Coordinates of C-alpha atoms in Angstrom, one line a residue:
X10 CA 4.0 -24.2 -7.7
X11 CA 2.9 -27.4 -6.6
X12 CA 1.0 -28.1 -3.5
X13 CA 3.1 -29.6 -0.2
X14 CA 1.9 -31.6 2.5
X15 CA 2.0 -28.8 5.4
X16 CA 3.3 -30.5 8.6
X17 CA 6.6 -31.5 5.8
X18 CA 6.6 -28.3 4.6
X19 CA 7.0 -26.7 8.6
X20 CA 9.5 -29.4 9.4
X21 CA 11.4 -28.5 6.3
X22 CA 11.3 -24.8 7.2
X23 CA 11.7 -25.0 10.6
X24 CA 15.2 -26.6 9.8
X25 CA 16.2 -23.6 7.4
X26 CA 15.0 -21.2 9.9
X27 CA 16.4 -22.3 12.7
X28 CA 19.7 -20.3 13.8
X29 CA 23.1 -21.9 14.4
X30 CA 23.6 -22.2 17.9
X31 CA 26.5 -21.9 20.0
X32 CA 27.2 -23.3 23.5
X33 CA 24.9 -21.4 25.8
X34 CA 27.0 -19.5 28.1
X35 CA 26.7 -20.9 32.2
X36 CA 25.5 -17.4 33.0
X37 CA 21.8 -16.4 31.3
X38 CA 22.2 -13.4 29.7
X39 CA 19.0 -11.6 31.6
X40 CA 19.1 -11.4 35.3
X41 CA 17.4 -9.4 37.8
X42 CA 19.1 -6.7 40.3
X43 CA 19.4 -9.7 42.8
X44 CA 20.9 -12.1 40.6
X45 CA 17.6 -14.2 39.4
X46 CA 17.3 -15.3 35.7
X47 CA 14.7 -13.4 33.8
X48 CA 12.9 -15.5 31.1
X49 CA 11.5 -13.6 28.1
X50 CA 8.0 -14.6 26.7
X51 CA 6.6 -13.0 23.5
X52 CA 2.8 -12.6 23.2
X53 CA 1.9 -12.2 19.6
X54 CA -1.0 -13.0 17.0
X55 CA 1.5 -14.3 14.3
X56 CA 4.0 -16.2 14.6
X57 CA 6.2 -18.7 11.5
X58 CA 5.1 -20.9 10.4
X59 CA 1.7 -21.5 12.4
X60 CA 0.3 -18.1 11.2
X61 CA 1.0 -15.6 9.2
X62 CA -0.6 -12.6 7.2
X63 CA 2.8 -10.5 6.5
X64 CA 6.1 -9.4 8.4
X65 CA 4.7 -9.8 12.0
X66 CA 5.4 -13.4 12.1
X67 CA 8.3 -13.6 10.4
X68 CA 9.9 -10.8 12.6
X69 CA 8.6 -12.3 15.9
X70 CA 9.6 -16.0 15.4
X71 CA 13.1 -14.9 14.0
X72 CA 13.8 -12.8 16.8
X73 CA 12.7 -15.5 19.4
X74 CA 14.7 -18.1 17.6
X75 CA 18.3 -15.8 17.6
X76 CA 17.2 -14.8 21.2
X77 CA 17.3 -18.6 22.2
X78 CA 20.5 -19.4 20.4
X79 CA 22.3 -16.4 22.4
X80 CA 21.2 -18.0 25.9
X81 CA 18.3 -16.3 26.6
X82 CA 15.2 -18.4 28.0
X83 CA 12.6 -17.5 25.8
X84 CA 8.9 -18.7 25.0
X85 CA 6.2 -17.2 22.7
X86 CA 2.4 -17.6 23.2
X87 CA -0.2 -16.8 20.2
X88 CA -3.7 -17.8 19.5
X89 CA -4.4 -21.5 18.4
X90 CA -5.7 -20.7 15.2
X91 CA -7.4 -23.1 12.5
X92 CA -3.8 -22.6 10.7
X93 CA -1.9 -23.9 13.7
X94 CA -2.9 -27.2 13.7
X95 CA -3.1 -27.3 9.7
X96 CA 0.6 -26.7 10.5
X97 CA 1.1 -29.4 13.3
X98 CA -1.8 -31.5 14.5
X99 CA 0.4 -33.3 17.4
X100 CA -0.2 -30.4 20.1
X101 CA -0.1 -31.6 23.6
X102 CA -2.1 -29.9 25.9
X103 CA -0.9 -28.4 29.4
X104 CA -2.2 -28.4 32.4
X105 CA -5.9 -27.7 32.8
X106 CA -8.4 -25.7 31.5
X107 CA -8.6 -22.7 33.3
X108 CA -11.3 -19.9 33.3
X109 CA -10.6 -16.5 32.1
X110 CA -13.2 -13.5 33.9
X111 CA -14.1 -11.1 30.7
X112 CA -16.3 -8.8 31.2
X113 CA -19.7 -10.1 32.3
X114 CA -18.9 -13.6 31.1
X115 CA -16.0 -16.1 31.8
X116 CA -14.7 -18.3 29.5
X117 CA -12.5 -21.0 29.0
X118 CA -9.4 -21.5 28.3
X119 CA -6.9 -24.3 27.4
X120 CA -3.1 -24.2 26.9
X121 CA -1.3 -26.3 24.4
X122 CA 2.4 -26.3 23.1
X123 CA 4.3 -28.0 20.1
X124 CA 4.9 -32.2 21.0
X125 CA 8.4 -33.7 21.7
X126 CA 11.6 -32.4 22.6
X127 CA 12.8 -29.3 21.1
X128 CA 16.5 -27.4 21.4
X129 CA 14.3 -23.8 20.0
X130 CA 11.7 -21.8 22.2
X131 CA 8.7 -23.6 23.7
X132 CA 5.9 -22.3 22.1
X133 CA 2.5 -22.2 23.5
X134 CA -1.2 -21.8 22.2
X135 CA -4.5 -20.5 23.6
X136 CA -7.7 -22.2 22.8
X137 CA -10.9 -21.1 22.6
X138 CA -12.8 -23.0 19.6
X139 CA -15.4 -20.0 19.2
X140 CA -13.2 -17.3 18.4
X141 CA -10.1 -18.9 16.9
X142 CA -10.8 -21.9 15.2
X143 CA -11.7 -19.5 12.0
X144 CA -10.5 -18.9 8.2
X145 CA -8.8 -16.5 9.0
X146 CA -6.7 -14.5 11.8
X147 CA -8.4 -11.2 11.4
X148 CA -11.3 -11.5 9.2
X149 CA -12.4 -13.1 6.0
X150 CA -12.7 -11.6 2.4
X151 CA -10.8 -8.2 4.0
X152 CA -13.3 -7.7 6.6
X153 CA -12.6 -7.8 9.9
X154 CA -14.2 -10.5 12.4
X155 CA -16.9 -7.9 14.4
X156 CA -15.6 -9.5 17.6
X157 CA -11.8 -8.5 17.2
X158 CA -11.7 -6.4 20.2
X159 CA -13.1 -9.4 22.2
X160 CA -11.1 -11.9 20.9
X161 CA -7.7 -10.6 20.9
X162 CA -8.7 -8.8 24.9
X163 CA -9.7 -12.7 25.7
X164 CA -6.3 -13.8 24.1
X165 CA -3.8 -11.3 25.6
X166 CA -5.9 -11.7 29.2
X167 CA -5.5 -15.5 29.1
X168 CA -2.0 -15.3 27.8
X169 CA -1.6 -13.0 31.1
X170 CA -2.9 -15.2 33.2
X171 CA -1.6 -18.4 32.1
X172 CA 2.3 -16.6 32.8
X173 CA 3.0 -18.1 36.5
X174 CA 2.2 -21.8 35.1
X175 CA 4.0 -21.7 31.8
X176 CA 7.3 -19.7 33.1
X177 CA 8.4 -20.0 36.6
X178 CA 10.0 -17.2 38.1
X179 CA 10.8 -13.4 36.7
X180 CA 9.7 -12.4 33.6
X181 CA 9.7 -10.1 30.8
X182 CA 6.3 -9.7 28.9
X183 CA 7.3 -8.6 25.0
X184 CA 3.9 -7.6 23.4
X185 CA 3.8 -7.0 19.6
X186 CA 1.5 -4.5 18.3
X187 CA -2.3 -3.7 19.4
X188 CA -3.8 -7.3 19.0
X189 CA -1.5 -8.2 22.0
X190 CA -0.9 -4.6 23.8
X191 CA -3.8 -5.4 26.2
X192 CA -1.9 -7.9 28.0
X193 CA 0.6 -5.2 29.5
X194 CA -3.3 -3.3 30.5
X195 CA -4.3 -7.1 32.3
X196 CA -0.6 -7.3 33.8
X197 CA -0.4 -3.8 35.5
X198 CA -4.1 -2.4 36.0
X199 CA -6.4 -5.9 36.7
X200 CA -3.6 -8.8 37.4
X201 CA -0.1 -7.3 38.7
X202 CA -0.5 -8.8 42.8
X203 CA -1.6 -12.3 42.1
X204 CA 2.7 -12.8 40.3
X205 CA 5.1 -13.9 43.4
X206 CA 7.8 -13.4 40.4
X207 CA 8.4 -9.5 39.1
X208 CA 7.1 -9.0 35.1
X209 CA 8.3 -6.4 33.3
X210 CA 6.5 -5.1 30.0
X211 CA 8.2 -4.7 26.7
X212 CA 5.7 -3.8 23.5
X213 CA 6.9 -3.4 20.1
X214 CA 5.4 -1.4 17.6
X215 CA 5.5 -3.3 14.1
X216 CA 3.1 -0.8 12.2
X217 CA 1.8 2.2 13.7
X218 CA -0.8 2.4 10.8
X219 CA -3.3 -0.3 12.5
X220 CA -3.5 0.3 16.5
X221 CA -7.0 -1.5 17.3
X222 CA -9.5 1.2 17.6
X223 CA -12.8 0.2 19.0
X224 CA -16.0 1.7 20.3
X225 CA -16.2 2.9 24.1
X226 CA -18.9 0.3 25.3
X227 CA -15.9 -2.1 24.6
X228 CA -14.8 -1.2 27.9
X229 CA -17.2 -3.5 30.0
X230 CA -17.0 -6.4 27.3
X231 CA -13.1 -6.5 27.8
X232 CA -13.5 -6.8 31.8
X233 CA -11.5 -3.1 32.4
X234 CA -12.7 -0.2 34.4
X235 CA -14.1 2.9 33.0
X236 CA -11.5 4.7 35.0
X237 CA -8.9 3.5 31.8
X238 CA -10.9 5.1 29.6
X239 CA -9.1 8.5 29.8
X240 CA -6.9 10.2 27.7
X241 CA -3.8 9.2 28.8
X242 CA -4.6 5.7 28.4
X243 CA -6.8 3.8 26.7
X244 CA -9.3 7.2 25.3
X245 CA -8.3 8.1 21.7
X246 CA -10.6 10.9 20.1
X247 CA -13.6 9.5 21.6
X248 CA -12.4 5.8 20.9
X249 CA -10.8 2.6 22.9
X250 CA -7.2 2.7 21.7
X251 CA -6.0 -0.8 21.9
X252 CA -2.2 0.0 21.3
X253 CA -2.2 3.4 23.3
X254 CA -3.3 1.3 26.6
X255 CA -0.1 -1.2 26.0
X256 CA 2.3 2.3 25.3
X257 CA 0.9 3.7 28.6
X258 CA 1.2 0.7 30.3
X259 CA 4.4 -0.8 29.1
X260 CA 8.3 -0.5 31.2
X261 CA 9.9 0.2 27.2
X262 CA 9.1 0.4 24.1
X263 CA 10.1 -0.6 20.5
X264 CA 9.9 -0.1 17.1
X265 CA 11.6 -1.9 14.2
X266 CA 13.9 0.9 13.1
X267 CA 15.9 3.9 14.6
X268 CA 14.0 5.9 11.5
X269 CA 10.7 4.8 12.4
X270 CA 11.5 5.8 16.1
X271 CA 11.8 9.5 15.0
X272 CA 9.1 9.2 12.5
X273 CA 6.8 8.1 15.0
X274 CA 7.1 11.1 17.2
X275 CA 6.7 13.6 14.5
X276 CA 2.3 14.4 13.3
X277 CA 2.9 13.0 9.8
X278 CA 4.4 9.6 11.3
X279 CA 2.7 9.0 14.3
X280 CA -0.8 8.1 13.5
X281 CA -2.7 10.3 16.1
X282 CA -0.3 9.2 18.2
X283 CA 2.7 11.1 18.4
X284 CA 2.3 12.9 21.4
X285 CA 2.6 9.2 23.2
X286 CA 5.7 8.4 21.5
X287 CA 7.0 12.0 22.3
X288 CA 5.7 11.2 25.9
X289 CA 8.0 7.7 26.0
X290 CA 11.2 9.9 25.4
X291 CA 14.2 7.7 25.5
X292 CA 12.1 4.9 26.5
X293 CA 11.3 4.3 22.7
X294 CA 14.1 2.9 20.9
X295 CA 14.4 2.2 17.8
X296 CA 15.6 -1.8 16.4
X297 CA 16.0 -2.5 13.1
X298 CA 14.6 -6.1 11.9
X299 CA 16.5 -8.5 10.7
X300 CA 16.6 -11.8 8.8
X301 CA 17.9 -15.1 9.0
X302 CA 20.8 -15.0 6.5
X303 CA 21.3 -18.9 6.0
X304 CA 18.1 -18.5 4.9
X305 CA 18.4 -16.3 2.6
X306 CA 21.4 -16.9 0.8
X307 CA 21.4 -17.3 -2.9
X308 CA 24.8 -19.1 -2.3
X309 CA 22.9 -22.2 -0.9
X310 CA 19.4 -21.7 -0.9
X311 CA 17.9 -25.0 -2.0
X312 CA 14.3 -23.2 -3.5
X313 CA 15.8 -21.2 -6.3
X314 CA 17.0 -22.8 -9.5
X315 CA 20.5 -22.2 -9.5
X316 CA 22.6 -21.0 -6.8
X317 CA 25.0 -18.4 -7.0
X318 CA 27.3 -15.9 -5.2
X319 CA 29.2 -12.7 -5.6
X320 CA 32.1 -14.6 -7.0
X321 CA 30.3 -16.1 -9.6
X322 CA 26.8 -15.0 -11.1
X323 CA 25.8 -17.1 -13.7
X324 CA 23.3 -18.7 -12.0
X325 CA 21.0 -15.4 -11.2
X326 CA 20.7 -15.6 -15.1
X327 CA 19.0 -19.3 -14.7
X328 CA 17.3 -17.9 -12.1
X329 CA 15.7 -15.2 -14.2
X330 CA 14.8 -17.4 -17.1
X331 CA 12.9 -19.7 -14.5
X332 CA 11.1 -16.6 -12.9
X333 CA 10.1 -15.6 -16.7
X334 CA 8.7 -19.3 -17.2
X335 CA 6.8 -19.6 -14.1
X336 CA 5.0 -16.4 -15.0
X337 CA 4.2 -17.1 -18.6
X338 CA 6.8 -14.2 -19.9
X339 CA 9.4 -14.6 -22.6
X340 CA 12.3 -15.7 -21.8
X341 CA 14.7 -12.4 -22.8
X342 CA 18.1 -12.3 -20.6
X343 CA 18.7 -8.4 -21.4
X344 CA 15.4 -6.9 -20.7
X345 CA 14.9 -5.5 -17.5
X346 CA 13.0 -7.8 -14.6
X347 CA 10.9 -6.2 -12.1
X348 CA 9.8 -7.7 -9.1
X349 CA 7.4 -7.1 -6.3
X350 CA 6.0 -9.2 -3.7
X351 CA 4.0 -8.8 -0.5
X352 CA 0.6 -7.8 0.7
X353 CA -1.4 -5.7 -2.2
X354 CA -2.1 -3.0 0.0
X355 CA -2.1 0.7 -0.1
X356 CA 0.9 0.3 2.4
X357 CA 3.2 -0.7 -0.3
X358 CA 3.0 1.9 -2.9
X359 CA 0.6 0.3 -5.3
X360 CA -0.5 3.4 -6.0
X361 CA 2.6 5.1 -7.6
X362 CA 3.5 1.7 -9.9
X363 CA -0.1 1.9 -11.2
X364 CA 0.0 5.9 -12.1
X365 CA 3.7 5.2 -13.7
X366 CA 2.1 5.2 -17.2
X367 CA 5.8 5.8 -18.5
X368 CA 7.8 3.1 -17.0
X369 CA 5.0 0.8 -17.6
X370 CA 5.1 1.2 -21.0
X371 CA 8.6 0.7 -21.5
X372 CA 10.1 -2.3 -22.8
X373 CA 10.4 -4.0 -19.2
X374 CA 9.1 -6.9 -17.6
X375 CA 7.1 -6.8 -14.1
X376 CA 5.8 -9.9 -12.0
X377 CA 3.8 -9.8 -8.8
X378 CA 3.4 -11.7 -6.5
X379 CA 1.0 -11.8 -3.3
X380 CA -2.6 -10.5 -2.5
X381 CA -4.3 -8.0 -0.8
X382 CA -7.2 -5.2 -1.8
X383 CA -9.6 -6.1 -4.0
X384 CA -9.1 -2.9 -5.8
X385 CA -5.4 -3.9 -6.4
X386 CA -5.2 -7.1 -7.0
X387 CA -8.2 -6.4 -9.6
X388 CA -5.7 -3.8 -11.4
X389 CA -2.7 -6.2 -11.5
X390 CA -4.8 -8.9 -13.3
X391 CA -6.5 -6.3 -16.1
X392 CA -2.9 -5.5 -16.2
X393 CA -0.9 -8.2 -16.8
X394 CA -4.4 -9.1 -19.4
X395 CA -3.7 -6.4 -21.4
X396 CA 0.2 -6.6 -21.6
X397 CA 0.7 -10.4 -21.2
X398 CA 4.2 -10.7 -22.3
X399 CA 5.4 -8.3 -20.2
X400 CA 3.2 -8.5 -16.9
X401 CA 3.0 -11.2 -14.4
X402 CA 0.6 -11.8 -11.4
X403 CA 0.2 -14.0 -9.0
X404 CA -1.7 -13.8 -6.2
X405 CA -1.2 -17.2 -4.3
X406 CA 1.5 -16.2 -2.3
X407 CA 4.3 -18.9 -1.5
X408 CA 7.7 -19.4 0.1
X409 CA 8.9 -21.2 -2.7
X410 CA 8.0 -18.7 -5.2
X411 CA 9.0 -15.6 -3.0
X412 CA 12.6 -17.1 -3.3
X413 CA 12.5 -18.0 -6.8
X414 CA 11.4 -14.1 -7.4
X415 CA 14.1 -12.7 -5.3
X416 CA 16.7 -14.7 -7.5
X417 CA 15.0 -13.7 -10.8
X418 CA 14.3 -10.2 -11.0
X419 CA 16.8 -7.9 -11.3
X420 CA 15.3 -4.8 -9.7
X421 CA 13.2 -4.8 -6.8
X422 CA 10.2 -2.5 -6.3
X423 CA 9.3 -1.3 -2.6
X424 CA 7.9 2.2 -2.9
X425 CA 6.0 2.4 0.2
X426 CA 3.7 5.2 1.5
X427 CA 5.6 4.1 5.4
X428 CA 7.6 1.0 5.9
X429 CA 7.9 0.9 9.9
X430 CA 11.0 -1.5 9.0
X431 CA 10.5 -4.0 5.8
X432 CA 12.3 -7.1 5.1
X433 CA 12.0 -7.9 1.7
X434 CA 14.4 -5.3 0.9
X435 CA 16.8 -6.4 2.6
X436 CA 15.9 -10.1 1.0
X437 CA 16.6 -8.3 -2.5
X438 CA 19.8 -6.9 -1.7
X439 CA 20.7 -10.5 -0.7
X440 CA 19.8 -11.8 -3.8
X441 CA 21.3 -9.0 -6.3
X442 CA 18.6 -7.4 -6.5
X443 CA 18.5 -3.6 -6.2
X444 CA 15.5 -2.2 -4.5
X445 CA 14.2 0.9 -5.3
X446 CA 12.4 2.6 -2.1
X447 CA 11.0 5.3 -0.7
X448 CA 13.4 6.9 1.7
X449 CA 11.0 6.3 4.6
X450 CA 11.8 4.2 7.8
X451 CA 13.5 1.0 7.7
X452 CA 14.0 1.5 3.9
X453 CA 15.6 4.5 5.1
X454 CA 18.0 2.6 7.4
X455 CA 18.7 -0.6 5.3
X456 CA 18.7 0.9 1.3
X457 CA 21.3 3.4 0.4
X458 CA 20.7 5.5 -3.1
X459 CA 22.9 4.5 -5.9
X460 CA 25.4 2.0 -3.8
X461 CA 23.1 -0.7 -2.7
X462 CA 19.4 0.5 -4.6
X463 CA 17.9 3.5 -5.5
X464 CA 15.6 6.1 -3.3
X465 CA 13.3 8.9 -3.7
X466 CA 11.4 11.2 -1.1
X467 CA 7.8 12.7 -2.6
X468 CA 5.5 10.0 -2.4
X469 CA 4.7 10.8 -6.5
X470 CA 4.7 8.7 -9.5
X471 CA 7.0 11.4 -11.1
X472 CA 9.3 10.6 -7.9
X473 CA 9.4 6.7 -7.9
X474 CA 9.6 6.9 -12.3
X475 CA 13.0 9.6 -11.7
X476 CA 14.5 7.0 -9.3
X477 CA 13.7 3.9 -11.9
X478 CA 15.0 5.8 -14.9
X479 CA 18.0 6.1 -12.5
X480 CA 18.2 2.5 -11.8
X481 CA 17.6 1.5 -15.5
X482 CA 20.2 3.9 -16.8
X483 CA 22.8 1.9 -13.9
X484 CA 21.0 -1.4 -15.1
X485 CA 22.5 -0.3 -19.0
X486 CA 25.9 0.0 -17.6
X487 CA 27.5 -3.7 -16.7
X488 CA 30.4 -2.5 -14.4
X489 CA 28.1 -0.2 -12.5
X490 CA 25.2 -2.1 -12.2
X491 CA 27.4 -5.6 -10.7
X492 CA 29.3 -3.2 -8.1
X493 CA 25.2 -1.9 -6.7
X494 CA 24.5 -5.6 -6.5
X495 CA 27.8 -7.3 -5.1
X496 CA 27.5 -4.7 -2.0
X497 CA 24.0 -5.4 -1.3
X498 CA 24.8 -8.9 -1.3
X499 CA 27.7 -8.2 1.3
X500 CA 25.5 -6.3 3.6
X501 CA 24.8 -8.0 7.0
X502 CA 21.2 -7.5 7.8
X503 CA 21.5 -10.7 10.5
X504 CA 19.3 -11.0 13.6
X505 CA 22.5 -11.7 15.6
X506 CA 22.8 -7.6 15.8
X507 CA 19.2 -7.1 16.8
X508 CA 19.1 -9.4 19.5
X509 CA 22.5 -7.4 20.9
X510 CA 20.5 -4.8 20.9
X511 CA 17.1 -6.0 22.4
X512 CA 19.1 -7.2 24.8
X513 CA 20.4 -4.0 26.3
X514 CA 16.7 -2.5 26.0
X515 CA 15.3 -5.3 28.1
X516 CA 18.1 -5.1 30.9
X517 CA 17.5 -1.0 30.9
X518 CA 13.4 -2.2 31.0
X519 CA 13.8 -5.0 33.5
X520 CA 15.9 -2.4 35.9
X521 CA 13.0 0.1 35.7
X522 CA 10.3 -2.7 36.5
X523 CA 12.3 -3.9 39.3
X524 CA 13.4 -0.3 40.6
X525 CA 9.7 0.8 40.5

């Protein structure tokens, strides 16, 4: 794919992701007991299109974005990042610098937001040169930054106390996972008198698999009391649990399916911390993800090279000629396409695709797209070396290119060890392209077995290979194999239903708060 000038290439995608809005009603839909409008500000280290390492950002800046077309006054603060001003180098700052007590030392802190007028959240950004003008957002070369636990505690501590200045009046603080869950610590145990305005605290849960675990002499650096460090808070088998402190701390919380609600509160699925989410009872609900449809419609999506719909399908066949090109394959309509794309990590079921020594032997295509562990993306590469007209790989990861692979392959693989929620599977189904997932959490709630894609249960390569033989033996019958696609393309996997429901949680949250 060829190289775009970024600030063009955010513009452009800003327009395609931003929802249609309808008149905002005279009567915010969040309000307080006593009648006062409740503004709803989302802390988060990713966020589209300033930064972005997987579905984190997507999910949180398509959810703020449907939350301000339905009324809602909404705002989201992340980290000003290297990438953020790669993205847009107009920023404006606002107000003053401001000092930030962490620990022994105190730092500072400036606030900036995106220039001009804007009808789509405000969205604001922390500065501190040392520890985020960086490569990277976590780490570089898949190793983490050693100061992580500082950084992100500085981060979610000036984001806290930054609140009263960006957002008059009530509000509702909506942390996403642990790099931000110390911000509802800061908010009740260190901060809470100095707001003349009530805050309630929302966290969600994106993937329970990474929850910030850090050495206890962490404690002092991150300015919080020893008294914290217990095991109903923040202590976690001898550790500092970064996402346990926000889950003891916080009014509600979320997760990004109803499946991965339950499976979070069973041993297997909760990480070590399944007790907590046992502990939450029916304060942890369950909200499935969703995406921005106009977006992601193969109908009139402007990256892919030919559009088409479930009335007429021709142009899925251009599509998959183009995908065959742009990975050096040859171009053969009735051989069967597979696609993958996302991170390369153990996550996604890597694993099972590499051990299924059967299916990749058959007379099938495959092309990859993303990076991730070395170990992986090593493997796809010796891979698609030794079988170069039927293996694909590439590991620079693009929108373009994640859109053209949608509308090119014909089957979609997604067998993931856990998938919290997922949203390329819901992409594929847009696109006609059956998935074929493991019948864990949001794969479980959006993928259903032989009308819309395929599923399995073990997490085995003889599993995943049963459930692809399936799909292929669909994928040789025409009439079969269009009705699996044409309903996955009708499914509605819109944000407009999430935010209904994010809505109720947050009036049920903000009543608590309030109440307490």
């Amino acid at each position: 794919p060829g190289t775009t000038h970024p600030r063009r290439e955010a513009d452009r995608m800003a327009t395609i992701h931003q929802p249609a809005r309808e008149p905002a009603s005279s009567s915010p839909p969040l309000r307080t007991a006593a009648g006062q409008t409740v503004s709803v500000v989302h802390v988060t280290a990713e966020y589209y299109p300033y930064a972005r390492t997987g579905g984190l950002a997507e999910a949180v800046s398509g959810l703020t974005n449907f939350q301000r077309a339905a009324g809602l006054n909404v705002a989201a603060i992340l980290p000003l990042y290297r990438t953020v001003r790669d993205v847009d180098p107009d920023l404006e700052p606002v107000g003053q610098p401001f000092m930030v007590p962490l620990g022994s030392h105190t730092e500072e802190a400036r606030v900036f937001r995106v220039a001009g007028p804007s009808s789509g959240p405000q969205v604001f950004f922390i500065e501190h040169l040392d520890y985020f003008n960086r490569p990277g957002i976590y780490g570089e070369n898949a190793i983490d930054y050693p100061d992580n636990a500082r950084r992100f505690a500085f981060f979610a501590l000036a984001a806290v106390t930054a609140l009263p200045r960006l957002v008059p009046g009530p509000v509702l603080l909506h942390a996403h996972d642990w790099h931000t869950a110390l911000a509802l610590v800061y908010l009740r145990a260190i901060l809470g008198e100095r707001y003349s305005a009530p805050v309630t605290g929302v966290l969600s849960v994106h993937n329970p698999g990474y929850q910030g675990h850090f050495p206890p002499d962490v404690m002092p650096q991150i300015g919080l009391p020893w008294e914290l460090y217990n095991w109903r808070q923040l202590e976690w088998y001898g550790k500092v649990n970064f996402l346990k402190g926000g889950l003891a701390f916080a009014d509600f919380v979320t997760t990004v399916s109803p499946t991965q609600a339950e499976e979070l509160r069973t041993p297997g699925g909760g990480f070590g911390l399944h007790d907590v989410f046992i502990w939450l009872a029916d304060r942890l609900v369950g909200v499935l993800n969703g995406i921005d449809q106009r977006a992601w419609d193969p109908a009139i999506d402007r990256q892919i090279t030919a559009q088409y719909s479930t009335e007429n399908l021709e142009g899925k066949r251009r599509c998959k000629a183009a995908l065959q090109r742009s990975f050096g394959l040859p171009q053969r309509r009735k051989v069967p396409l597979f696609g993958m794309t996302g991170r390369m990590v153990t996550q996604k079921g890597l694993d099972l695709i590499l051990q299924s020594d059967e299916l990749l032997a058959m007379d099938a295509q495959f092309v990859f797209l993303g990076s991730g562990e070395q170990k992986y993306e090593t493997a796809l590469v010796e891979l698609a070396s030794s079988a170069p007209d039927r293996v694909g790989v590439q590991l620079d990861f693009t929108d373009r290119l994640e859109h053209r692979l949608m509308a090119g392959a014909d089957l979609f693989l997604m067998p993931s060890l856990y998938e919290p929620c997922g949203l390329t599977q819901m992409r594929a189904q847009r696109y006609g392209s059956p998935p074929i997932v493991r019948h864990v959490g949001g794969l479980a709630d959006t993928v259903d077995d032989g009308i819309t894609g395929f599923a399995f249960d073990p997490y085995t390569a003889d599993a995943f290979q049963e459930a692809t033989f399936r799909a292929l033996d669909c994928f040789a019958h025409q009439s079969k194999w269009l009705s699996i696609m044409r309903q996955g393309m009708a499914r509605d996997f819109s944000w407009e239903r999430s935010v209904a429901t994010y809505l109720d949680v947050y009036r049920r949250a903000v009543a608590r708060s309030t109440a307490s």
